Coordinates of C-alpha atoms in Angstrom, one line a residue:
M1 CA 96.9 83.9 166.8
A2 CA 99.3 83.9 163.8
T3 CA 100.2 87.2 162.3
A4 CA 99.5 87.9 158.6
E5 CA 103.1 87.5 157.7
Q6 CA 103.2 84.1 159.5
L7 CA 100.1 83.0 157.7
I8 CA 101.6 83.7 154.3
T9 CA 105.0 82.2 155.1
E10 CA 103.3 79.0 156.4
N11 CA 101.3 78.6 153.2
L12 CA 104.4 79.2 151.1
D13 CA 106.3 76.6 153.2
I14 CA 103.5 74.1 152.7
W15 CA 103.4 74.5 148.9
T16 CA 107.2 74.6 148.6
S17 CA 107.5 71.4 150.7
A18 CA 104.9 69.7 148.5
V19 CA 106.8 70.5 145.4
Q20 CA 110.1 69.4 146.8
I21 CA 108.6 66.1 148.1
K22 CA 107.1 65.3 144.7
S23 CA 110.2 66.3 142.8
A24 CA 112.4 64.1 145.1
A25 CA 110.1 61.1 144.8
G26 CA 109.7 61.4 141.1
R27 CA 105.9 60.9 141.4
G28 CA 102.9 63.2 141.3
T29 CA 102.5 66.5 139.5
A30 CA 102.0 70.2 140.1
N31 CA 98.8 71.2 138.4
K32 CA 96.6 74.2 137.8
L33 CA 95.3 73.8 141.3
E34 CA 98.7 74.4 142.8
L35 CA 99.3 77.4 140.5
Y36 CA 95.9 78.7 141.5
G37 CA 97.1 78.4 145.1
I38 CA 100.1 80.6 144.4
K39 CA 97.8 83.1 142.6
K40 CA 95.6 83.2 145.7
L41 CA 98.8 83.8 147.8
R42 CA 99.7 86.7 145.6
E43 CA 96.2 88.1 146.1
L44 CA 96.5 87.6 149.9
I45 CA 99.9 89.4 150.0
L46 CA 98.6 92.4 148.2
E47 CA 95.3 92.5 150.1
L48 CA 97.1 92.4 153.5
A49 CA 99.6 95.0 152.3
V50 CA 97.1 97.7 151.5
R51 CA 95.0 97.1 154.6
G52 CA 98.0 97.7 156.9
L53 CA 98.2 94.0 158.0
L54 CA 101.4 92.9 156.4
V55 CA 103.9 94.7 158.5
P56 CA 103.6 96.2 162.0
Q57 CA 102.8 99.9 162.5
D58 CA 105.4 102.1 164.3
P59 CA 103.9 104.8 166.5
N60 CA 107.1 106.9 165.8
D61 CA 106.3 107.1 162.1
E62 CA 105.4 110.5 160.8
P63 CA 101.6 110.2 160.1
A64 CA 100.2 110.2 156.6
S65 CA 98.5 113.6 157.3
E66 CA 101.9 115.2 157.3
L67 CA 102.8 113.5 154.0
L68 CA 99.5 114.8 152.5
K69 CA 100.5 118.4 153.5
K70 CA 103.8 118.0 151.6
I71 CA 102.1 116.6 148.6
N72 CA 99.6 119.5 148.5
A73 CA 102.4 122.0 148.8
E74 CA 104.3 120.3 146.0
K75 CA 101.3 120.2 143.7
D76 CA 100.5 123.9 144.3
K77 CA 104.1 124.8 143.5
L78 CA 104.0 122.8 140.2
I79 CA 100.8 124.5 139.2
E80 CA 102.2 127.9 139.9
E81 CA 105.3 127.1 137.8
G82 CA 103.2 125.7 135.0
K83 CA 104.6 122.3 135.3
A84 CA 101.3 120.7 136.4
K85 CA 97.8 121.1 135.0
K86 CA 95.2 122.7 137.3
Q87 CA 92.1 120.6 137.6
R88 CA 89.0 122.1 136.3
K89 CA 86.9 120.5 139.1
Q90 CA 88.1 120.2 142.6
L91 CA 87.2 117.0 144.5
S92 CA 86.6 116.9 148.2
K93 CA 89.7 116.0 150.2
V94 CA 87.5 113.9 152.5
V95 CA 86.4 110.4 151.7
E96 CA 83.0 110.2 153.4
E97 CA 82.6 106.4 153.3
P98 CA 86.0 104.6 153.4
P99 CA 85.9 101.1 152.0
Y100 CA 87.5 99.7 155.1
I101 CA 89.1 100.7 158.4
V102 CA 92.8 101.5 158.2
P103 CA 95.4 101.7 161.0
N104 CA 96.1 104.8 163.0
G105 CA 98.3 107.2 161.1
W106 CA 96.8 106.3 157.7
E107 CA 94.4 108.6 155.8
W108 CA 91.8 108.2 153.0
V109 CA 91.9 110.6 150.1
P110 CA 90.8 110.8 146.5
L111 CA 93.4 109.7 144.0
E112 CA 93.8 113.1 142.4
H113 CA 95.2 114.6 145.6
L114 CA 98.1 112.2 145.7
F115 CA 99.4 112.3 142.1
D116 CA 100.1 114.6 139.3
I117 CA 97.9 113.2 136.5
Q118 CA 99.8 113.7 133.2
D119 CA 97.5 112.2 130.6
H120 CA 97.6 115.5 128.6
V121 CA 101.3 114.8 127.8
R122 CA 100.6 111.5 126.1
I123 CA 100.7 111.3 122.3
P124 CA 99.4 108.2 120.4
L125 CA 101.1 107.0 117.2
N126 CA 99.9 104.4 114.8
K127 CA 102.1 101.4 113.8
A128 CA 103.3 103.0 110.6
E129 CA 104.4 106.2 112.5
R130 CA 106.2 104.1 115.1
A131 CA 107.9 102.0 112.5
S132 CA 109.3 105.1 110.8
R133 CA 110.5 106.5 114.1
D134 CA 112.1 103.4 115.7
G135 CA 114.8 104.4 118.2
E136 CA 116.3 103.9 121.6
Y137 CA 113.4 105.0 123.9
A138 CA 110.7 102.7 125.2
Y139 CA 107.1 103.1 123.8
Y140 CA 104.4 102.1 126.4
G141 CA 100.8 101.0 126.0
A142 CA 98.0 99.6 128.2
N143 CA 100.0 96.9 130.0
G144 CA 103.6 97.3 129.1
Q145 CA 106.2 98.2 126.5
V146 CA 105.0 97.7 122.9
G147 CA 108.0 99.0 121.0
T148 CA 110.7 101.7 120.8
I149 CA 110.8 105.2 119.4
D150 CA 113.3 108.0 118.6
D151 CA 112.1 110.5 121.2
F152 CA 110.6 110.7 124.6
L153 CA 107.7 112.5 126.4
F154 CA 108.4 111.6 130.0
E155 CA 111.6 111.4 132.1
G156 CA 111.9 109.9 135.5
V157 CA 109.5 107.5 137.2
R158 CA 105.8 107.2 136.5
I159 CA 103.0 104.8 137.3
L160 CA 101.1 103.7 134.2
V161 CA 97.5 102.5 134.7
A162 CA 95.7 100.7 131.8
E163 CA 92.8 102.6 130.3
D164 CA 91.4 99.8 128.0
G165 CA 88.6 97.9 129.7
G166 CA 89.8 94.5 128.7
F167 CA 92.8 94.6 131.1
F168 CA 90.5 94.8 134.2
K169 CA 89.0 91.3 134.0
D170 CA 91.7 89.8 136.2
P171 CA 93.3 92.2 138.6
I172 CA 96.3 89.9 139.2
R173 CA 97.2 90.2 135.6
G174 CA 98.3 93.7 136.5
V175 CA 96.5 96.9 135.4
A176 CA 99.3 99.1 136.7
Y177 CA 103.1 99.1 136.3
I178 CA 106.1 101.3 136.7
A179 CA 107.9 103.0 133.8
E180 CA 111.2 104.8 134.4
G181 CA 114.0 106.5 132.4
K182 CA 113.1 108.3 129.2
F183 CA 110.0 107.0 127.5
W184 CA 106.9 107.6 125.4
V185 CA 103.3 106.7 126.4
N186 CA 100.3 106.3 124.0
N187 CA 96.7 107.1 124.9
H188 CA 96.0 103.6 126.2
A189 CA 97.5 104.2 129.7
H190 CA 96.9 106.8 132.3
V191 CA 100.2 108.5 133.5
L192 CA 100.6 109.3 137.3
E193 CA 103.6 110.9 138.9
C194 CA 104.1 110.4 142.6
L195 CA 104.4 113.5 144.8
G196 CA 105.9 114.1 148.2
G197 CA 108.2 111.1 148.0
T198 CA 105.3 108.5 148.2
L199 CA 106.5 105.2 146.8
P200 CA 105.3 104.0 143.3
G201 CA 105.8 100.4 144.4
F202 CA 103.1 100.7 147.1
W203 CA 100.6 102.2 144.7
V204 CA 101.2 99.6 142.0
S205 CA 100.5 97.0 144.6
Y206 CA 97.3 98.7 145.6
F207 CA 96.1 99.3 142.1
N208 CA 96.7 95.6 141.1
Q209 CA 94.5 94.3 143.9
L210 CA 91.7 96.8 143.4
N211 CA 88.4 95.9 141.8
W212 CA 88.3 98.3 138.9
E213 CA 85.4 96.8 136.9
P214 CA 82.6 99.0 138.4
L215 CA 84.5 102.0 137.1
V216 CA 85.1 100.6 133.5
R217 CA 82.4 101.6 131.0
G218 CA 82.0 103.3 127.7
M219 CA 79.8 104.2 124.8
T220 CA 81.8 102.5 122.0
R221 CA 84.4 100.6 124.0
D222 CA 85.0 99.9 127.7
K223 CA 87.6 102.1 129.3
L224 CA 88.6 103.6 132.6
N225 CA 88.1 107.3 132.0
Q226 CA 90.1 109.9 133.9
S227 CA 87.2 111.4 135.9
A228 CA 86.4 108.0 137.4
M229 CA 90.0 107.3 138.2
R230 CA 90.5 110.7 139.9
A231 CA 87.7 110.0 142.3
I232 CA 89.0 106.6 143.6
A233 CA 89.5 106.6 147.3
L234 CA 93.0 105.6 148.3
P235 CA 94.4 104.5 151.8
V236 CA 97.6 106.4 152.5
P237 CA 100.1 104.9 154.9
P238 CA 102.9 106.9 156.5
L239 CA 105.9 107.1 154.2
A240 CA 108.1 105.0 156.4
E241 CA 105.5 102.3 156.5
Q242 CA 105.1 102.4 152.7
T243 CA 108.8 101.6 152.6
R244 CA 108.5 98.6 154.9
I245 CA 105.4 97.4 153.0
V246 CA 107.1 97.6 149.6
A247 CA 110.2 95.7 150.9
K248 CA 108.0 92.9 152.4
V249 CA 105.8 92.6 149.2
D250 CA 108.9 92.3 147.1
E251 CA 110.3 89.6 149.4
L252 CA 107.1 87.5 149.4
M253 CA 106.5 88.0 145.7
A254 CA 110.0 86.7 145.0
L255 CA 109.2 83.6 147.0
C256 CA 106.0 83.2 144.9
D257 CA 108.0 83.6 141.7
Q258 CA 110.4 80.9 142.8
L259 CA 107.6 78.6 143.7
E260 CA 105.7 79.3 140.5
Y261 CA 108.7 78.5 138.5
Q262 CA 109.0 75.1 140.2
Q263 CA 105.4 74.4 139.6
E264 CA 105.5 75.3 135.9
D265 CA 108.6 73.3 135.5
S266 CA 106.9 70.3 137.2
I267 CA 103.8 70.7 135.0
T268 CA 105.9 70.7 131.8
A269 CA 107.8 67.6 133.0
H270 CA 104.5 65.9 133.8
Q271 CA 103.0 66.6 130.4
I272 CA 106.1 65.4 128.6
L273 CA 106.0 62.2 130.7
V274 CA 102.3 61.5 129.9
Q275 CA 102.8 62.3 126.2
T276 CA 105.9 60.1 125.9
L277 CA 104.3 57.1 127.5
L278 CA 101.0 57.3 125.7
D279 CA 102.8 57.9 122.4
A280 CA 104.7 54.7 123.0
L281 CA 101.3 52.9 122.8
T282 CA 100.5 54.3 119.4
T283 CA 104.0 53.8 117.9
A284 CA 104.6 50.3 119.2
S285 CA 104.7 48.0 116.2
E286 CA 105.0 44.7 117.9
R287 CA 102.4 43.3 120.3
D288 CA 105.1 42.7 123.0
G289 CA 106.2 46.4 122.6
F290 CA 102.6 47.5 123.0
T291 CA 102.1 45.3 126.1
A292 CA 105.3 46.7 127.7
A293 CA 104.3 50.3 127.0
W294 CA 100.9 49.7 128.6
A295 CA 102.5 48.0 131.6
R296 CA 104.6 51.1 132.3
I297 CA 101.5 53.3 132.2
A298 CA 99.4 50.9 134.3
D299 CA 102.0 50.9 137.1
H300 CA 101.8 54.7 137.4
F301 CA 98.2 55.4 136.4
D302 CA 97.4 57.2 139.6
T303 CA 100.4 59.5 139.2
L304 CA 100.1 60.2 135.5
F305 CA 96.4 61.0 135.1
T306 CA 95.9 63.7 137.8
T307 CA 95.0 66.6 135.5
E308 CA 92.3 67.4 133.0
W309 CA 95.0 67.8 130.3
S310 CA 96.3 64.3 131.0
I311 CA 92.8 62.8 130.8
D312 CA 92.2 64.6 127.5
Y313 CA 95.4 63.2 126.1
L314 CA 94.5 59.7 127.3
K315 CA 91.1 60.0 125.5
Q316 CA 92.8 61.0 122.3
T317 CA 95.2 58.1 122.6
I318 CA 92.3 55.7 123.1
L319 CA 90.8 56.9 119.9
Q320 CA 94.1 56.5 118.0
L321 CA 94.5 53.0 119.3
A322 CA 90.9 52.2 118.3
V323 CA 91.4 53.2 114.6
M324 CA 94.8 51.4 114.4
G325 CA 93.4 48.1 115.5
K326 CA 95.1 48.1 118.9
L327 CA 92.1 48.7 121.3
V328 CA 90.2 45.4 120.9
P329 CA 91.6 42.0 119.7
Q330 CA 91.0 40.9 116.1
D331 CA 88.8 37.8 115.7
P332 CA 89.7 35.5 112.7
N333 CA 86.1 34.5 112.5
D334 CA 85.0 38.0 111.6
E335 CA 83.9 38.5 108.1
P336 CA 86.8 40.5 106.6
A337 CA 86.4 44.2 105.8
S338 CA 86.9 43.6 102.1
V339 CA 83.5 41.9 102.1
L340 CA 81.9 44.9 103.7
V341 CA 83.7 47.2 101.2
E342 CA 82.3 45.1 98.4
K343 CA 78.7 45.3 99.8
I344 CA 79.0 49.1 100.1
G345 CA 80.2 49.3 96.5
L346 CA 77.1 47.2 95.4
E347 CA 74.8 49.5 97.3
K348 CA 76.4 52.5 95.6
I349 CA 75.8 51.0 92.2
K350 CA 72.2 50.2 93.1
L351 CA 71.5 53.8 94.2
M352 CA 73.1 55.1 91.1
K353 CA 70.8 53.0 88.9
E354 CA 67.8 54.2 90.9
G355 CA 68.9 57.8 90.2
K356 CA 69.4 58.5 93.9
V357 CA 73.1 59.1 93.6
K358 CA 75.0 60.8 90.8
K359 CA 77.9 59.1 89.1
Q360 CA 81.1 60.2 90.8
K361 CA 84.4 61.0 89.3
K362 CA 87.0 58.2 89.4
L363 CA 89.0 58.1 92.6
R364 CA 92.7 58.9 92.4
S365 CA 95.0 56.1 93.2
S366 CA 96.5 56.0 96.7
N367 CA 100.3 56.0 97.4
D368 CA 102.4 54.5 100.1
D369 CA 102.7 57.9 101.9
E370 CA 99.0 57.6 102.7
K371 CA 99.5 54.2 104.3
P372 CA 102.1 54.8 107.0
F373 CA 100.2 52.4 109.4
E374 CA 100.3 48.7 109.7
L375 CA 97.1 47.1 108.4
P376 CA 95.6 44.7 111.0
A377 CA 94.4 41.2 110.0
G378 CA 91.0 41.4 108.3
W379 CA 91.1 45.1 107.8
A380 CA 91.1 47.0 104.4
W381 CA 92.0 50.4 103.1
I382 CA 89.1 52.7 102.1
A383 CA 88.5 56.3 101.1
L384 CA 85.6 58.3 102.6
S385 CA 84.2 58.9 99.1
Q386 CA 83.8 55.1 98.7
L387 CA 81.5 55.1 101.7
G388 CA 79.0 57.8 100.7
V389 CA 78.2 61.0 98.9
F390 CA 79.7 64.4 99.9
S391 CA 77.7 67.6 99.7
G392 CA 78.1 71.1 100.9
G393 CA 75.9 74.0 102.2
K394 CA 75.5 77.7 102.0
T395 CA 74.2 80.8 103.8
P396 CA 70.9 82.2 102.7
S397 CA 70.8 86.0 102.2
K398 CA 70.6 87.8 105.5
A399 CA 68.8 90.6 103.7
K400 CA 65.8 88.4 103.2
P401 CA 64.0 87.8 106.5
E402 CA 61.7 85.2 104.9
Y403 CA 64.7 82.8 104.9
W404 CA 65.3 83.0 108.6
D405 CA 63.8 81.9 112.0
G406 CA 62.0 78.9 110.6
N407 CA 61.8 75.4 112.0
I408 CA 64.7 73.8 110.0
P409 CA 68.1 73.6 111.9
W410 CA 70.9 75.3 110.0
V411 CA 74.2 73.9 111.3
T412 CA 77.4 75.9 111.3
P413 CA 80.9 75.4 112.9
K414 CA 79.7 77.0 116.1
D415 CA 77.3 74.1 116.6
M416 CA 80.0 71.4 116.1
K417 CA 81.1 71.1 119.7
V418 CA 79.3 67.8 120.3
D419 CA 79.5 64.4 118.7
Q420 CA 75.8 64.3 117.9
I421 CA 73.8 67.2 116.5
Y422 CA 70.3 67.5 118.0
D423 CA 69.9 71.3 117.6
S424 CA 71.5 74.4 116.2
E425 CA 71.7 78.1 117.1
D426 CA 70.1 79.3 113.9
Y427 CA 67.1 78.0 111.9
V428 CA 65.9 78.6 108.4
T429 CA 62.5 78.3 106.7
E430 CA 61.1 76.0 104.0
I431 CA 61.5 78.9 101.6
A432 CA 65.2 78.8 102.1
I433 CA 65.2 75.1 101.3
D434 CA 63.1 75.7 98.2
R435 CA 65.6 78.3 97.0
G436 CA 68.6 75.9 97.1
L437 CA 69.6 74.7 100.5
A438 CA 69.9 70.9 100.8
L439 CA 68.3 68.8 103.6
N440 CA 70.5 66.2 105.2
D441 CA 69.2 63.0 106.7
V442 CA 69.6 61.6 110.2
D443 CA 73.0 59.8 110.6
S444 CA 74.8 61.8 108.1
L445 CA 78.4 62.9 109.0
L446 CA 79.2 66.6 109.3
F447 CA 82.8 67.9 108.9
V448 CA 84.1 71.4 109.5
A449 CA 85.9 72.1 106.2
R450 CA 86.8 75.7 106.7
S451 CA 87.4 77.5 110.0
G452 CA 90.2 78.9 112.2
I453 CA 89.5 76.0 114.6
L454 CA 91.3 73.7 112.1
R455 CA 94.5 75.0 113.5
R456 CA 94.0 72.8 116.5
K457 CA 90.8 70.6 116.1
F458 CA 88.9 68.8 113.4
P459 CA 85.3 68.8 114.5
V460 CA 83.1 66.0 113.3
S461 CA 79.5 65.2 114.3
I462 CA 76.6 62.9 113.5
T463 CA 73.2 64.4 112.6
K464 CA 70.4 63.2 114.8
I465 CA 67.9 65.5 113.1
V466 CA 67.1 66.5 109.5
C467 CA 69.1 69.7 108.9
T468 CA 70.9 71.9 106.5
V469 CA 74.4 73.4 106.8
N470 CA 76.4 76.4 105.9
Q471 CA 79.3 76.6 103.4
D472 CA 81.9 75.9 106.0
L473 CA 80.7 72.3 106.5
K474 CA 80.8 69.2 104.3
V475 CA 78.3 66.4 104.7
L476 CA 78.9 62.7 104.0
S477 CA 75.7 60.7 103.4
L478 CA 76.7 57.1 103.9
Y479 CA 75.6 54.3 101.6
E480 CA 75.5 52.1 104.8
P481 CA 74.4 54.2 107.7
T482 CA 75.1 51.4 110.3
I483 CA 78.8 52.2 110.1
V484 CA 78.3 55.9 111.1
N485 CA 79.4 55.6 114.7
Y486 CA 82.6 53.9 113.7
I487 CA 83.4 56.5 111.0
L488 CA 83.0 59.2 113.7
I489 CA 85.6 57.4 115.8
M490 CA 87.8 56.9 112.8
M491 CA 87.9 60.7 112.1
K492 CA 88.5 61.6 115.7
G493 CA 91.2 59.0 116.0
F494 CA 93.0 60.4 112.9
E495 CA 92.4 64.0 114.0
K496 CA 96.1 64.8 114.4
Y497 CA 97.0 63.1 111.2
I498 CA 94.3 65.0 109.3
L499 CA 95.3 68.3 110.7
E500 CA 98.9 67.8 109.8
K501 CA 98.5 66.1 106.4
L502 CA 95.2 67.2 104.9
T503 CA 94.6 70.9 105.8
K504 CA 96.0 74.0 104.3
T505 CA 96.5 77.6 105.5
G506 CA 94.4 80.3 103.7
T507 CA 94.6 84.0 103.8
T508 CA 92.1 84.2 106.6
V509 CA 91.3 80.7 107.9
E510 CA 92.4 77.1 107.7
S511 CA 90.6 74.6 105.4
L512 CA 90.6 71.0 104.4
R513 CA 92.4 70.0 101.2
F514 CA 89.0 68.5 100.4
D515 CA 89.7 66.5 97.3
E516 CA 92.7 64.8 99.0
F517 CA 90.7 64.3 102.2
A518 CA 87.7 62.7 100.4
S519 CA 90.0 60.3 98.4
H520 CA 92.5 59.6 101.2
H521 CA 92.7 56.0 102.3
F522 CA 92.1 55.1 105.9
L523 CA 92.2 51.8 107.8
F524 CA 88.8 50.1 107.8
P525 CA 88.0 47.1 110.1
P526 CA 85.4 44.3 109.7
F527 CA 81.9 45.2 110.7
E528 CA 81.9 43.0 113.8
E529 CA 85.1 44.6 115.0
Q530 CA 83.7 48.1 114.4
Q531 CA 80.9 47.3 116.8
R532 CA 83.4 46.0 119.4
I533 CA 85.5 49.2 119.0
V534 CA 82.5 51.5 119.3
A535 CA 81.4 49.7 122.5
K536 CA 84.8 49.8 124.0
V537 CA 85.4 53.4 123.1
D538 CA 82.1 54.4 124.7
E539 CA 83.0 52.5 127.8
L540 CA 86.5 54.0 128.2
M541 CA 85.3 57.5 127.4
A542 CA 82.7 57.3 130.1
L543 CA 85.4 56.2 132.6
C544 CA 87.6 59.1 131.5
D545 CA 84.8 61.6 131.8
K546 CA 84.0 60.2 135.3
L547 CA 87.7 60.5 136.3
K548 CA 87.9 64.0 134.9
E549 CA 84.7 65.0 136.8
N550 CA 86.2 63.7 140.0
I551 CA 89.3 65.8 139.4
K552 CA 87.1 68.9 138.8
E553 CA 85.1 68.2 141.9
S554 CA 88.2 67.7 144.0
H555 CA 89.7 70.9 142.6
K556 CA 86.4 72.8 143.4
V557 CA 86.5 71.8 147.0
Q558 CA 90.2 72.8 147.4
L559 CA 89.6 76.1 145.5
H560 CA 86.8 76.9 147.8
L561 CA 89.0 76.1 150.8
S562 CA 91.8 78.3 149.4
D563 CA 89.4 81.2 148.8
A564 CA 88.0 80.8 152.3
I565 CA 91.5 80.9 153.9
V566 CA 92.2 84.1 152.1
K567 CA 88.9 85.7 153.1
Q568 CA 89.4 84.6 156.7
A569 CA 92.9 86.1 156.7
V570 CA 91.8 89.5 155.8
A571 CA 88.5 89.5 157.8

């Protein structure tokens, strides 16, 4: 049967070989699955280390019981000299129900009997105080150095353990680390000094594989309080074995670091390759150039599109090609878009005469900067405000319960995660509508016009219910509702362009430069071609979603296998 060290080394060799083969062949990619595999290896290394399974025991080692005697004597001396704080409540030195069986020569004891807990020495400072006292000494917080200061509270080596609850969600992120030299610690990290020569490196390894979450709680914010930390049961190896364990952990973690660097470098290279080849499709001006760019992609499709990120980028490229007239061929028999634009204009005039639409202000004229794309045959330039009427929304007073929990959907940016709106998280009443909220018909277009999400996405949806909206959304009620599905694709295809050219940064959130957005000219195809584009986009998106789901399912199987191997190794 393979030893624990052999098991880890074999897994490292397998992943390393895979990366080297892929790198040499120039095909394939390291993805999140492989990084997850390295993460699981790190967990396995730490788990085996603290269970006494990573290095062999030596019967000649002085047992941990002798180490504990030295630690107790050292702690008593520090208390007598006033250098350590006497605990108000003494905990039992016996751990009645150890979490697991440890090797001969090890002992289980509560944490407070191993360390001098020095939280009382910590002093927190606010940002202004720190800024006025900047200096040469490190200033530490919950999970690392957060600045420098002109004085120090501690000297030597300490283990710092995060106190804030948020740092305990993922143990491998690291809730404990070593600080050394002269430094300051605020009140967001517990401070532990090792006694009796016990090694900080071993205990950091132990703390960073421990499940702390059951101990993290609080009235106002989650935290690891000192009383809970003091009572944690710790497995104590002989000092000589601690030394061997720390050396072996350092050696194996260095291998993981090296492998992880290779993986991340491979992921970056893969993303650049995918992005470059797909961008070549959208920038190719000549048909022959487009065909050549697609041929390069088609030859390597199974290599390029192996991650969720690559599929998402492919989907965005499909949308861009669609709205640039490159996804489906033009048909000279199609009625040109200019005829459709004229029909929409006549419908607008008709609605204005009937009093159903208010007269709108004259559109500003477009400029060449707004037309950086080649106009395909039969297409036209059009502004969204030529296609319908824009309106906004608002939030009814939260102080008036009669406005809320009715049966009318009230759509906000948090609902704009889907292409079609059938429901909302919040509802308003008829009274709210009577007091000024507007109702929007089915097949209206909703745009997020103000939200932090505009830093990275431009959410657009079609209403499939009668609804109202809040002030962060704009609504476009189309004169010709049959074009709504294409306009959705048009907005999604120009998402990157809109975010770059038609949004602005506010004091708190991003927002559309709405007047420019509403009057900006976009490419507009003939109606028949719109229908072909919508059908082709639906078809290709379904294929992409299926491919993405296959990747997810494959990853799930392999992740379960990886977890099972780790569990079996420490069983």
